[in-house]
C-alpha cells in the first residue's frame, strides 16, 4: 500500500548537496555517492538541477548514471538517435499530452533506469509528469484491476518502409530479417511477415509487475496508449475509417483476445495523469527514474523543447 504522504522526485542541487555548481561538481558528487541504486530504490526519481550541464558534457554524466546504456530496440515511440544510445524524447506534436507509461512495459525486457536531459527548455509548458506506480495501481477501480489480472495482448503492425507508424527496420534498428527473428525468438512473441513486406508481432504481457528489490507491485502496461480510445473519440473514429482495429500500427486487447472497454482505457489514462507530479524543465537539468517504480509522460508545450533520453539495464 502507498502511504498517504505526498510523493515527488528527490532534487539534488548545489545548495542541498554541497557540490560545486558546475558539471565538474556534479561528476564529483556522483563519483562520491555511496549507491545511486539505493537512492533510486528509496526516492524512485531524482532530479539534478543547476549544475549547468551542456550537450557537450552530457556523455560523461550518463556514463556514471547509466553505466550500461541500451539501444531502443523494439521501441514503439518515434525518436531520433543522436549519439551513443542517446535519443530524442518522443517526437509527438507539442500540442498533445503524452499519457503516463513505463518505458517498454509491453516488451519481454525493459530498461531498469531512464535518464532525461534538458538540452533546451520550452518557452511554456512541456513538463515531464512522473507517477508513483503503486499509487497509480491503487487509484484504479477494483473491477478494472480484476479484469486486467490475466494480462494484455499487444499487436504491432510494422510496415516495411512505407505506411502508418514505424517500420520494422526502425523499430529493431536493422535491415536484416534474420536479426529481427533472432530477437523475437527470445521474447515469446509470435510474428509473421506480411506479403507487403511488413511485420506483425503479437505478445501477451502482464498488467502489473513487482519491483525486483523493493517488492512493490505497480501498474505496468501500456493498454491505454495502444488502445485507440486513448487517442480521443475523433482520432479513433478517423483511424477506424482508414484501417480495421487489428490492422492499426498498434492495438491491444485482453490476453484472451477480448476487447478492452473504452471506459477502462480512459480511467487508466486519466487517473495516471491525475496522480502525476510535474517536473518543469530548466536547460541543463537531468532526471533519473526507476522505470518500474515510476511512470512518465509529457505535458503540451510551446517553443523548441529538446529533451534527450538514455536507458540502461
CSV table of N, CA and C in Angstrom, one decimal, residues 1-7 40-45 100-102 130-142 144-145 207-221 267-268 271-272 274-276 290-296:
chain,number,residue,atom,x,y,z
A,1,UNK,N,0.8,-1.2,0.0
A,1,UNK,CA,0.0,0.0,0.0
A,1,UNK,C,0.9,1.3,0.0
A,2,UNK,N,0.5,2.2,-0.8
A,2,UNK,CA,1.2,3.5,-0.7
A,2,UNK,C,0.8,4.3,0.5
A,3,UNK,N,1.7,5.0,1.1
A,3,UNK,CA,1.3,5.8,2.3
A,3,UNK,C,0.6,7.1,1.8
A,4,UNK,N,0.1,7.8,2.8
A,4,UNK,CA,-0.7,9.0,2.5
A,4,UNK,C,0.1,10.3,2.3
A,5,UNK,N,1.4,10.1,2.4
A,5,UNK,CA,2.3,11.3,2.3
A,5,UNK,C,2.5,11.6,0.8
A,6,UNK,N,2.5,12.9,0.4
A,6,UNK,CA,2.7,13.3,-1.0
A,6,UNK,C,4.1,12.8,-1.4
A,7,UNK,N,4.2,12.4,-2.7
A,7,UNK,CA,5.4,12.0,-3.3
A,7,UNK,C,5.8,12.9,-4.4
A,40,UNK,N,17.7,5.5,-5.7
A,40,UNK,CA,16.6,5.3,-6.6
A,40,UNK,C,15.5,4.4,-5.9
A,41,UNK,N,16.0,3.3,-5.3
A,41,UNK,CA,15.0,2.4,-4.6
A,41,UNK,C,14.2,3.2,-3.6
A,42,UNK,N,14.9,4.2,-2.9
A,42,UNK,CA,14.2,4.9,-1.9
A,42,UNK,C,13.3,6.1,-2.4
A,43,UNK,N,13.9,6.8,-3.4
A,43,UNK,CA,13.3,8.1,-3.8
A,43,UNK,C,12.5,7.9,-5.2
A,44,UNK,N,12.8,6.8,-5.9
A,44,UNK,CA,12.2,6.5,-7.2
A,44,UNK,C,12.5,7.3,-8.4
A,45,UNK,N,12.7,8.6,-8.1
A,45,UNK,CA,13.1,9.5,-9.2
A,45,UNK,C,14.0,10.6,-8.6
A,100,UNK,N,0.7,8.7,-19.1
A,100,UNK,CA,1.7,8.0,-18.3
A,100,UNK,C,2.0,6.6,-18.8
A,101,UNK,N,3.2,6.2,-18.7
A,101,UNK,CA,3.6,4.9,-19.1
A,101,UNK,C,5.0,4.6,-18.5
A,102,UNK,N,5.3,3.3,-18.4
A,102,UNK,CA,6.7,2.8,-18.1
A,102,UNK,C,7.3,2.4,-19.4
A,130,UNK,N,5.6,12.6,-13.7
A,130,UNK,CA,6.0,11.3,-13.2
A,130,UNK,C,5.0,10.8,-12.2
A,131,UNK,N,4.8,9.5,-12.2
A,131,UNK,CA,3.8,9.0,-11.3
A,131,UNK,C,4.3,7.8,-10.6
A,132,UNK,N,4.1,7.7,-9.3
A,132,UNK,CA,4.4,6.5,-8.5
A,132,UNK,C,3.5,5.4,-8.9
A,133,UNK,N,4.1,4.3,-9.4
A,133,UNK,CA,3.3,3.2,-9.9
A,133,UNK,C,2.4,2.5,-8.9
A,134,UNK,N,2.8,2.5,-7.6
A,134,UNK,CA,2.0,1.9,-6.6
A,134,UNK,C,0.7,2.7,-6.5
A,135,UNK,N,0.8,4.0,-6.4
A,135,UNK,CA,-0.3,4.9,-6.3
A,135,UNK,C,-1.2,4.9,-7.5
A,136,UNK,N,-0.6,4.7,-8.7
A,136,UNK,CA,-1.4,4.6,-9.9
A,136,UNK,C,-2.3,3.3,-9.8
A,137,UNK,N,-1.6,2.2,-9.5
A,137,UNK,CA,-2.4,1.0,-9.3
A,137,UNK,C,-3.5,1.1,-8.3
A,138,UNK,N,-3.2,1.7,-7.2
A,138,UNK,CA,-4.3,1.8,-6.2
A,138,UNK,C,-5.4,2.7,-6.5
A,139,UNK,N,-5.1,3.6,-7.4
A,139,UNK,CA,-6.1,4.6,-7.8
A,139,UNK,C,-7.2,4.0,-8.8
A,140,UNK,N,-6.9,2.8,-9.3
A,140,UNK,CA,-7.8,2.2,-10.3
A,140,UNK,C,-8.9,1.4,-9.6
A,141,UNK,N,-10.1,1.3,-10.1
A,141,UNK,CA,-11.2,0.6,-9.5
A,141,UNK,C,-10.9,-0.9,-9.4
A,142,UNK,N,-11.4,-1.5,-8.4
A,142,UNK,CA,-11.1,-3.0,-8.2
A,142,UNK,C,-11.6,-3.8,-9.4
A,144,UNK,N,-11.7,-2.9,-12.5
A,144,UNK,CA,-10.8,-2.8,-13.6
A,144,UNK,C,-9.5,-3.7,-13.3
A,145,UNK,N,-9.0,-3.6,-12.1
A,145,UNK,CA,-7.8,-4.4,-11.8
A,145,UNK,C,-8.1,-5.9,-12.0
A,207,UNK,N,-0.2,-7.2,-16.6
A,207,UNK,CA,-0.7,-5.8,-16.5
A,207,UNK,C,0.0,-5.1,-15.3
A,208,UNK,N,0.6,-5.9,-14.4
A,208,UNK,CA,1.3,-5.4,-13.2
A,208,UNK,C,2.6,-6.1,-13.1
A,209,UNK,N,3.6,-5.6,-12.4
A,209,UNK,CA,4.8,-6.3,-12.1
A,209,UNK,C,5.3,-5.9,-10.7
A,210,UNK,N,6.2,-6.6,-10.1
A,210,UNK,CA,6.8,-6.3,-8.8
A,210,UNK,C,8.2,-5.8,-9.0
A,211,UNK,N,8.6,-4.8,-8.3
A,211,UNK,CA,10.0,-4.3,-8.3
A,211,UNK,C,10.9,-5.4,-7.8
A,212,UNK,N,12.0,-5.6,-8.5
A,212,UNK,CA,12.9,-6.7,-8.1
A,212,UNK,C,13.6,-6.6,-6.8
A,213,UNK,N,13.7,-5.4,-6.3
A,213,UNK,CA,14.4,-5.2,-5.0
A,213,UNK,C,13.4,-4.8,-3.9
A,214,UNK,N,12.5,-3.9,-4.1
A,214,UNK,CA,11.6,-3.4,-3.1
A,214,UNK,C,10.3,-4.3,-2.9
A,215,UNK,N,10.0,-5.1,-4.0
A,215,UNK,CA,8.8,-5.9,-3.9
A,215,UNK,C,7.5,-5.2,-4.2
A,216,UNK,N,7.6,-3.9,-4.4
A,216,UNK,CA,6.3,-3.2,-4.6
A,216,UNK,C,5.6,-3.6,-5.9
A,217,UNK,N,4.3,-3.8,-5.8
A,217,UNK,CA,3.5,-4.1,-7.0
A,217,UNK,C,3.1,-2.8,-7.7
A,218,UNK,N,3.3,-2.7,-9.0
A,218,UNK,CA,2.9,-1.4,-9.7
A,218,UNK,C,2.1,-1.7,-10.9
A,219,UNK,N,1.3,-0.7,-11.3
A,219,UNK,CA,0.7,-0.8,-12.7
A,219,UNK,C,1.8,-0.7,-13.7
A,220,UNK,N,1.7,-1.7,-14.7
A,220,UNK,CA,2.9,-1.8,-15.6
A,220,UNK,C,2.4,-2.3,-16.9
A,221,UNK,N,1.7,-1.5,-17.7
A,221,UNK,CA,1.4,-1.9,-19.0
A,221,UNK,C,1.0,-0.6,-19.8
A,267,UNK,N,-10.1,5.5,-17.9
A,267,UNK,CA,-9.8,5.6,-16.4
A,267,UNK,C,-8.3,5.4,-16.2
A,268,UNK,N,-7.7,4.5,-16.8
A,268,UNK,CA,-6.3,4.3,-16.7
A,268,UNK,C,-5.5,5.6,-17.0
A,271,UNK,N,-6.5,8.7,-14.5
A,271,UNK,CA,-6.1,8.6,-13.1
A,271,UNK,C,-4.6,8.6,-13.0
A,272,UNK,N,-3.9,8.1,-14.1
A,272,UNK,CA,-2.4,8.2,-14.1
A,272,UNK,C,-2.0,9.6,-14.1
A,274,UNK,N,-3.7,12.3,-13.3
A,274,UNK,CA,-4.2,13.0,-12.1
A,274,UNK,C,-3.2,12.7,-10.9
A,275,UNK,N,-2.7,11.5,-10.9
A,275,UNK,CA,-1.8,11.2,-9.7
A,275,UNK,C,-0.3,11.7,-10.0
A,276,UNK,N,0.0,12.2,-11.1
A,276,UNK,CA,1.4,12.5,-11.5
A,276,UNK,C,1.8,13.8,-10.9
A,290,UNK,N,13.6,5.3,-11.8
A,290,UNK,CA,13.5,3.8,-11.8
A,290,UNK,C,12.3,3.5,-12.7
A,291,UNK,N,12.5,2.9,-13.8
A,291,UNK,CA,11.5,2.7,-14.8
A,291,UNK,C,10.4,1.7,-14.4
A,292,UNK,N,10.6,1.0,-13.3
A,292,UNK,CA,9.5,0.1,-12.8
A,292,UNK,C,8.7,0.9,-11.8
A,293,UNK,N,9.3,1.5,-10.9
A,293,UNK,CA,8.6,2.2,-9.8
A,293,UNK,C,7.9,3.5,-10.3
A,294,UNK,N,8.3,4.1,-11.4
A,294,UNK,CA,7.8,5.4,-11.8
A,294,UNK,C,7.4,5.3,-13.3
A,295,UNK,N,6.2,5.8,-13.6
A,295,UNK,CA,5.8,6.1,-15.0
A,295,UNK,C,6.0,7.5,-15.3
A,296,UNK,N,6.1,7.8,-16.6
A,296,UNK,CA,6.3,9.2,-17.0
A,296,UNK,C,5.5,9.5,-18.3
